[in-house]
Short mmCIF file of C-alpha atoms in Angstrom, two decimals:
data_model
loop_
_atom_site.label_atom_id
_atom_site.label_comp_id
_atom_site.label_asym_id
_atom_site.label_seq_id
_atom_site.Cartn_x
_atom_site.Cartn_y
_atom_site.Cartn_z
CA MET A 356 128.49 108.95 92.56
CA ALA A 357 130.38 111.51 94.52
CA ALA A 358 132.80 108.62 95.75
CA ARG A 359 133.49 107.81 92.14
CA VAL A 360 133.86 111.85 91.17
CA ALA A 361 136.56 111.84 94.07
CA ARG A 362 138.37 108.84 93.17
CA SER A 363 138.53 109.68 89.58
CA VAL A 364 140.43 112.73 90.13
CA GLY A 365 143.43 110.98 91.20
CA GLN A 366 143.01 108.44 88.35
CA GLY A 367 142.78 111.23 85.89
CA ALA A 368 146.17 112.80 87.05
CA LEU A 369 147.97 109.60 87.14
CA VAL A 370 146.60 108.22 83.89
CA VAL A 371 148.42 111.35 82.22
CA ASP A 372 151.54 111.42 84.59
CA PHE A 373 152.53 108.02 86.13
CA ALA A 374 154.12 106.51 82.92
CA LEU A 375 155.86 110.04 82.48
CA TYR A 376 157.26 109.71 86.34
CA LEU A 377 158.90 106.37 85.65
CA HIS A 378 160.21 107.76 82.31
CA ALA A 379 161.66 110.53 84.39
CA LEU A 380 163.11 107.87 86.77
CA HIS A 381 164.82 106.35 83.82
CA TRP A 382 162.57 103.18 83.53
CA SER A 383 162.71 101.74 79.92
CA ALA A 384 159.43 101.40 77.80
CA ILE A 385 159.65 97.42 78.19
CA HIS A 386 159.86 98.15 81.86
CA ILE A 387 156.82 100.33 82.29
CA GLY A 388 154.93 98.15 80.01
CA GLY A 389 155.51 95.29 82.19
CA LEU A 390 154.65 97.02 85.32
CA TYR A 391 151.21 98.18 83.68
CA SER A 392 150.53 94.59 82.65
CA VAL A 393 151.54 92.94 86.06
CA SER A 394 149.19 95.83 87.70
CA LEU A 395 146.39 94.77 85.37
CA LEU A 396 146.82 91.30 85.65
CA VAL A 397 146.67 91.36 89.53
CA GLY A 398 143.65 93.40 89.41
CA ALA A 399 141.87 90.65 86.93
CA LEU A 400 142.90 88.09 89.63
CA ALA A 401 141.27 89.98 92.47
CA THR A 402 137.89 90.65 90.34
CA LEU A 403 137.51 86.78 90.26
CA ILE A 404 137.09 86.80 94.23
CA VAL A 405 135.46 90.30 94.76
CA GLY A 406 132.36 90.27 92.34
CA PRO A 407 130.75 86.71 93.43
CA LEU A 408 131.19 87.72 97.04
CA SER A 409 129.67 90.88 96.69
CA ASP A 410 126.72 89.19 95.77
CA ARG A 411 126.54 87.39 99.13
CA PHE A 412 127.84 89.76 101.46
CA GLY A 413 127.18 93.24 99.98
CA ALA A 414 129.23 95.79 98.04
CA LYS A 415 130.02 98.53 100.67
CA ARG A 416 132.61 96.57 102.79
CA PHE A 417 134.55 95.63 99.55
CA LEU A 418 134.67 99.36 98.49
CA LEU A 419 135.66 100.52 101.76
CA GLY A 420 138.60 98.13 101.68
CA TYR A 421 139.77 99.17 98.31
CA GLU A 422 139.92 102.73 99.25
CA GLY A 423 142.10 101.74 102.45
CA ILE A 424 144.25 99.63 100.16
CA GLN A 425 144.84 102.90 97.79
CA ILE A 426 145.38 104.89 100.87
CA GLY A 427 148.40 102.67 101.72
CA ALA A 428 149.59 102.32 98.44
CA THR A 429 149.44 106.17 97.73
CA ILE A 430 151.61 106.80 101.17
CA ILE A 431 154.34 104.30 100.01
CA ALA A 432 154.34 106.20 96.56
CA LEU A 433 154.79 109.49 98.32
CA SER A 434 157.60 108.29 100.68
CA THR A 435 159.84 106.51 98.15
CA ALA A 436 160.87 106.05 94.40
CA GLN A 437 162.69 102.85 95.04
CA PRO A 438 161.75 100.41 92.31
CA VAL A 439 160.53 97.58 94.28
CA TRP A 440 158.36 99.57 96.73
CA LEU A 441 157.09 101.92 93.80
CA SER A 442 156.12 98.78 91.71
CA LEU A 443 154.17 97.45 94.85
CA ALA A 444 152.53 100.66 95.36
CA ALA A 445 151.50 100.79 91.68
CA ILE A 446 150.27 97.11 91.46
CA LEU A 447 147.84 97.72 94.75
CA GLY A 448 146.88 101.13 93.61
CA ALA A 449 146.44 100.53 89.81
CA PHE A 450 148.43 103.84 89.35
CA GLY A 451 148.24 104.93 85.91
CA ARG A 452 145.42 102.33 84.64
CA GLY A 453 142.48 104.92 84.71
CA ALA A 454 139.10 103.41 85.09
CA ASN A 455 136.95 106.48 84.69
CA GLY A 456 136.58 106.73 88.49
CA GLY A 457 135.66 102.95 88.81
CA ALA A 458 137.18 100.93 91.85
CA GLY A 459 139.42 98.82 89.94
CA PRO A 460 139.13 95.02 90.89
CA PHE A 461 136.24 96.16 92.93
CA ALA A 462 134.30 97.69 90.39
CA PRO A 463 131.93 94.54 90.08
CA ALA A 464 130.95 95.13 93.46
CA GLU A 465 130.25 98.90 92.77
CA GLN A 466 128.19 97.91 89.68
CA SER A 467 126.02 95.47 91.48
CA TRP A 468 125.44 97.84 94.14
CA MET A 469 124.29 100.29 91.94
CA SER A 470 122.04 97.75 89.71
CA ARG A 471 120.40 96.79 92.92
CA SER A 472 119.63 100.11 94.06
CA VAL A 473 117.23 101.18 91.06
CA SER A 474 114.79 99.64 88.89
CA HIS A 475 116.16 97.99 85.72
CA LYS A 476 114.16 100.76 83.66
CA GLN A 477 116.59 103.38 85.13
CA TRP A 478 119.73 101.48 84.42
CA GLY A 479 120.54 103.25 81.29
CA GLN A 480 120.16 106.78 82.89
CA ILE A 481 122.03 105.89 86.10
CA PHE A 482 125.13 104.12 84.30
CA HIS A 483 125.36 106.88 81.85
CA LEU A 484 125.11 109.63 84.61
CA ASN A 485 127.66 107.34 86.81
CA THR A 486 130.14 107.40 83.96
CA SER A 487 129.86 110.97 82.94
CA ALA A 488 130.61 111.74 86.84
CA GLY A 489 133.62 109.54 86.58
CA LEU A 490 134.84 111.19 83.34
CA THR A 491 134.19 114.69 84.41
CA GLY A 492 136.61 113.95 87.55
CA MET A 493 138.87 112.33 85.29
CA ALA A 494 139.18 115.71 83.35
CA VAL A 495 139.69 117.68 86.43
CA GLY A 496 142.73 115.26 87.43
CA ALA A 497 144.17 115.53 84.02
CA LEU A 498 144.29 119.08 84.56
CA LEU A 499 146.09 118.84 87.74
CA ALA A 500 148.43 116.39 86.19
CA THR A 501 149.77 119.80 84.17
CA LEU A 502 151.37 120.85 87.60
CA PRO A 503 154.61 118.79 87.01
CA GLY A 504 155.22 120.99 83.90
CA LEU A 505 154.73 124.31 86.06
CA LEU A 506 156.88 122.83 89.11
CA ASN A 507 159.96 122.21 86.99
CA GLY A 508 161.61 125.12 87.99
CA VAL A 509 161.04 124.76 91.78
CA LEU A 510 161.48 120.83 91.88
CA PRO A 511 163.79 118.28 90.30
CA GLY A 512 162.05 116.35 87.37
CA PRO A 513 160.80 113.31 89.42
CA GLU A 514 159.82 115.12 92.60
CA ALA A 515 157.49 117.60 90.63
CA TYR A 516 155.69 114.28 89.42
CA ARG A 517 155.67 112.63 92.92
CA SER A 518 153.69 115.69 94.38
CA LEU A 519 150.51 114.40 92.14
CA PHE A 520 150.05 111.27 94.69
CA ILE A 521 148.91 114.11 97.39
CA ILE A 522 145.81 114.62 95.12
CA VAL A 523 145.42 110.80 94.84
CA LEU A 524 145.34 110.70 98.72
CA LEU A 525 142.98 113.49 99.09
CA GLY A 526 140.59 111.85 96.73
CA SER A 527 140.83 108.40 98.52
CA LEU A 528 140.07 110.31 101.82
CA PHE A 529 136.97 111.85 100.23
CA CYS A 530 135.84 108.82 98.64
CA LEU A 531 136.04 106.83 102.08
CA PHE A 532 133.90 109.73 103.59
CA PHE A 533 131.17 109.50 101.08
CA LEU A 534 131.05 105.75 101.18
CA LEU A 535 130.82 105.72 104.90
CA ARG A 536 127.88 107.83 104.43
CA ALA A 537 126.18 105.76 101.82
CA ARG A 538 123.57 103.26 102.73
CA GLU A 539 123.29 99.59 100.96
CA SER A 540 120.02 97.93 100.87
CA SER A 541 120.30 94.02 101.58
CA LEU A 542 119.61 91.68 98.49
CA SER A 543 116.89 89.77 100.87
CA ALA A 544 115.32 92.88 101.65
CA GLU A 545 114.88 93.78 98.01
CA GLY A 546 112.81 90.62 96.98
CA ILE A 547 112.05 89.75 93.56
CA ASP A 548 110.51 92.12 91.45
CA GLN A 549 109.91 92.88 87.49
CA ASP A 550 113.63 92.17 87.11
CA THR A 551 112.91 88.47 87.07
CA ALA A 552 110.79 88.63 83.96
CA PRO A 553 112.51 87.65 80.68
CA ALA A 554 113.51 90.18 78.34
CA THR A 555 111.43 91.13 75.21
CA LYS A 556 113.29 94.03 74.02
CA LEU A 557 116.88 94.41 73.66
CA GLU A 558 116.58 98.22 74.04
CA SER A 559 115.61 97.49 77.77
CA PRO A 560 118.36 95.97 79.65
CA GLU A 561 116.35 93.24 81.38
CA ILE A 562 117.27 89.93 82.23
CA ILE A 563 118.16 87.55 79.16
CA ALA A 564 119.10 84.21 80.96
CA ASP A 565 117.54 82.97 84.08
CA LYS A 566 118.56 79.13 84.22
CA PRO A 567 121.97 78.64 85.82
CA SER A 568 122.96 76.58 83.05
CA SER A 569 121.92 79.25 80.47
CA VAL A 570 123.23 82.01 82.41
CA GLY A 571 126.66 80.12 82.43
CA ARG A 572 126.56 79.48 78.68
CA VAL A 573 125.50 83.23 77.85
CA LEU A 574 128.00 84.83 80.05
CA LEU A 575 130.87 82.71 78.62
CA ARG A 576 130.23 83.45 75.03
CA PHE A 577 129.96 87.27 76.34
CA GLY A 578 133.20 86.96 78.05
CA ALA A 579 134.95 85.46 74.92
CA ILE A 580 133.97 88.53 72.91
CA ASN A 581 134.81 91.02 75.48
CA ALA A 582 138.40 89.67 75.72
CA LEU A 583 138.97 90.97 72.10
CA ASN A 584 137.95 94.43 73.23
CA GLY A 585 140.20 94.03 76.32
CA LEU A 586 143.53 93.02 74.19
CA GLY A 587 142.55 95.99 71.79
CA ILE A 588 142.46 98.38 74.69
CA GLY A 589 145.39 97.48 76.21
CA MET A 590 147.65 97.87 73.03
CA VAL A 591 147.07 101.71 73.34
CA GLY A 592 145.20 102.90 76.24
CA PRO A 593 147.31 102.61 79.49
CA LEU A 594 150.41 104.23 77.72
CA MET A 595 148.63 106.81 75.44
CA ALA A 596 150.18 109.85 77.54
CA TYR A 597 153.71 107.92 77.06
CA TRP A 598 153.01 107.35 73.41
CA PHE A 599 152.37 111.37 72.88
CA HIS A 600 155.46 111.86 74.76
CA LEU A 601 157.48 109.44 72.52
CA ARG A 602 155.98 110.42 69.24
CA PHE A 603 155.77 114.32 69.53
CA GLY A 604 158.33 114.96 72.56
CA VAL A 605 155.69 116.80 74.47
CA GLY A 606 155.61 117.02 78.31
CA PRO A 607 152.67 116.75 80.85
CA ALA A 608 151.51 120.50 80.62
CA ALA A 609 150.30 119.78 76.76
CA ILE A 610 149.30 116.19 77.39
CA GLY A 611 147.39 116.78 80.52
CA ALA A 612 145.23 119.72 79.38
CA ALA A 613 144.43 117.82 75.96
CA MET A 614 143.55 114.67 77.70
CA ALA A 615 141.31 116.93 80.16
CA LEU A 616 139.45 118.17 77.11
CA ALA A 617 139.23 114.43 75.98
CA PHE A 618 137.64 113.44 79.18
CA PHE A 619 135.31 116.30 79.54
CA SER A 620 134.06 115.52 75.90
CA ALA A 621 133.78 111.96 76.76
CA ALA A 622 131.60 112.86 79.86
CA LEU A 623 129.09 115.29 77.65
CA MET A 624 128.89 112.16 75.02
CA SER A 625 128.19 109.86 77.93
CA LEU A 626 124.97 112.21 78.55
CA LEU A 627 124.20 112.50 74.82
CA GLY A 628 124.31 108.54 74.75
CA LEU A 629 121.16 108.76 76.60
CA ARG A 630 119.38 110.31 73.77
CA LEU A 631 120.84 108.07 71.29
CA THR A 632 119.64 105.00 72.91
CA ARG A 633 116.14 105.95 72.69
CA ARG A 634 116.33 106.31 68.96
CA PHE A 635 118.97 103.60 68.10
CA GLY A 636 118.53 101.23 71.16
CA MET A 637 121.45 100.35 73.52
CA VAL A 638 123.09 97.96 71.04
CA GLY A 639 122.71 100.45 67.85
CA THR A 640 124.13 103.32 70.18
CA VAL A 641 127.23 101.27 71.09
CA THR A 642 128.00 100.22 67.62
CA ARG A 643 127.69 103.33 65.94
CA MET A 644 129.69 105.16 68.49
CA ARG A 645 132.51 102.38 68.89
CA LEU A 646 132.78 102.19 64.89
CA LEU A 647 133.26 106.02 64.59
CA GLY A 648 135.92 105.62 67.37
CA LEU A 649 137.63 103.08 65.28
CA ILE A 650 138.01 105.24 62.29
CA MET A 651 139.62 107.77 64.66
CA MET A 652 142.03 105.32 66.14
CA LEU A 653 142.99 104.24 62.73
CA ALA A 654 143.93 107.63 61.64
CA LEU A 655 145.57 108.80 65.14
CA PRO A 656 149.07 107.39 64.67
CA PHE A 657 149.42 108.73 61.18
CA ALA A 658 148.92 112.48 62.29
CA PRO A 659 151.90 114.49 61.51
CA VAL A 660 151.47 117.07 64.42
CA PHE A 661 150.50 116.84 68.11
CA TRP A 662 147.35 119.25 67.78
CA LEU A 663 146.00 116.88 64.86
CA ALA A 664 146.75 113.64 67.13
CA MET A 665 145.16 115.15 70.17
CA LEU A 666 142.00 116.25 68.18
CA LEU A 667 141.60 112.63 66.77
CA TYR A 668 142.19 111.19 70.38
CA ILE A 669 139.57 113.53 72.09
CA PHE A 670 137.03 112.45 69.46
CA ARG A 671 137.89 109.09 69.69
CA ALA A 672 137.83 109.26 73.72
CA ALA A 673 134.29 110.76 73.56
CA LEU A 674 133.05 108.16 71.52
CA ASN A 675 134.46 105.03 72.91
CA GLN A 676 134.00 106.12 76.58
CA GLY A 677 130.60 107.39 75.80
CA SER A 678 129.35 104.42 75.35
CA ILE A 679 130.42 102.95 78.73
CA GLY A 680 126.86 103.32 80.24
CA SER A 681 124.79 101.45 77.51
CA ARG A 682 127.50 98.59 77.77
CA GLN A 683 127.26 98.07 81.50
CA ALA A 684 123.50 98.07 81.44
CA LEU A 685 123.70 95.57 78.53
CA PHE A 686 125.71 93.07 80.55
CA LEU A 687 124.07 93.43 83.87
CA GLY A 688 120.94 92.78 82.10
CA LEU A 689 121.85 89.17 81.08
CA VAL A 690 121.32 87.65 84.56
CA GLY A 691 119.11 88.05 87.50
CA LYS A 692 119.42 90.39 90.83
CA ASP A 693 121.39 87.72 92.37
CA LYS A 694 123.82 87.17 89.89
CA ARG A 695 124.69 90.77 88.87
CA GLY A 696 128.05 90.78 90.72
CA LEU A 697 129.03 87.65 88.68
CA ALA A 698 127.88 89.28 85.66
CA ALA A 699 130.25 92.29 86.39
CA THR A 700 132.92 89.99 87.22
CA VAL A 701 132.75 88.25 83.83
CA ASN A 702 132.77 91.49 82.04
CA SER A 703 135.51 92.97 84.11
CA LEU A 704 137.85 89.99 83.98
CA SER A 705 137.30 89.12 80.24
CA LEU A 706 138.37 92.81 79.91
CA GLN A 707 141.07 93.02 82.24
CA ALA A 708 142.93 89.80 81.70
CA PRO A 709 143.72 90.49 78.07
CA ARG A 710 144.14 94.15 78.85
CA ALA A 711 147.02 92.95 80.73
CA ILE A 712 149.09 91.65 78.01
CA GLY A 713 148.53 94.74 75.82
CA PRO A 714 151.11 97.23 77.54
CA SER A 715 153.87 94.69 77.73
CA ILE A 716 153.51 94.20 73.93
CA ALA A 717 153.16 97.83 73.30
CA GLY A 718 156.20 98.53 75.43
CA LEU A 719 158.21 96.13 73.11
CA PHE A 720 156.92 98.13 69.97
CA PHE A 721 157.94 101.34 71.57
CA GLU A 722 161.30 100.41 72.59
CA ALA A 723 161.76 99.19 68.95
CA GLU A 724 160.50 102.72 67.78
CA MET A 725 157.45 101.06 66.23
CA LEU A 726 154.80 103.25 67.24
CA VAL A 727 152.16 102.83 64.60
CA THR A 728 152.02 99.04 65.16
CA PRO A 729 150.16 98.84 68.64
CA PHE A 730 147.46 101.11 67.01
CA LEU A 731 146.76 98.76 63.85
CA LEU A 732 146.84 95.88 66.14
CA ALA A 733 144.10 97.58 68.34
CA VAL A 734 141.93 98.28 65.71
CA ALA A 735 141.58 94.99 64.18
CA LEU A 736 140.81 93.32 67.41
CA GLN A 737 138.36 96.07 68.38
CA GLY A 738 136.91 95.82 64.86
CA MET A 739 136.39 92.04 65.25
CA TYR A 740 134.75 92.63 68.83
CA LEU A 741 132.13 95.22 67.50
CA ILE A 742 131.05 92.67 64.95
CA LEU A 743 130.90 89.73 67.30
CA PHE A 744 129.23 92.25 69.94
CA ARG A 745 126.24 92.92 67.63
CA GLN A 746 125.77 89.20 66.68
CA PHE A 747 125.78 88.31 70.22
CA PHE A 748 123.02 90.81 71.35
CA SER A 749 120.90 90.14 68.00
CA LYS A 750 120.90 86.54 68.97
CA GLN A 751 119.96 87.14 72.53
CA LYS A 752 116.99 89.36 71.33
CA GLN A 753 116.17 86.38 69.27
#
């Protein structure tokens, strides 16, 4: 968790300011959206490789490799703003995408490692705490993202934004330190425990499918449903700070402070989600929180002033991201211990690949000054996802 916090600080800073940095470099909305799409697509393809291999070779070496790549990408971004090199760094380093402290395409390895480290009865608690830790780090990073606004009188526009990569570099170095000190138990040493028993209650994230053919069918259905969520997220999530700038003309100081509050609220909501799961179960908690979040998203683009839009965004972020821990525990409970890297891969790939399409579509709408349309599409897609999500887990329970 300490590694996640260190990583998330840099992510929080760039999720606020990276698109604004590109805008200051005179990139168009179409080019900004295109870069985000390519970055997300490359991450999704890398996920195909990392998740299953982490089940065989362990997660730690992959996470160490990810931090090494992140350090190299950050050094490139610190050194130059030349479009080709900056694009390469952004794709490798997943700049501006935000992942609540997750390790990008290496997140399946991280999730698999965590699930193997504790009993399945602790998954809900551990994943909620892990999400909350990442969101807290994102909040700190978003606060630091206000620095370019304060440095405008000292450094020229783009140079003020480039200073944020120092924060990303320091976060990666600290993350590398924490990972080197962490111990990973081997899968073979863990043996077979109560996780091999079939699930009887949906409120506990236990195994639902255990035969290879059954596992494949369940994961395929889950991935198809999750793709709707990914496409909906991609429509608005990655370019949210840029949208605030285009819609209200505000800069990094206002956006960073407001998004920091949103991430901090989401961290608290993730902890509250632990209490809600005891009352409503994991599926009930996810559907209730996401439904309220959808209502906030529908209202957000129609807000007439910045402060009202930010209030809606803060509540929406808290409700959506506060349910991440429950969703992670649910999908990892679909399979046995030796297939959790695969389950995490299916979850991540089915989310990230469709999500990669979203920024390009949003960029086209932004360029045409159609700032409401991406939100309406996102609400429709995530509404369908929510209905199918509940039906999917209800059938598995039966």
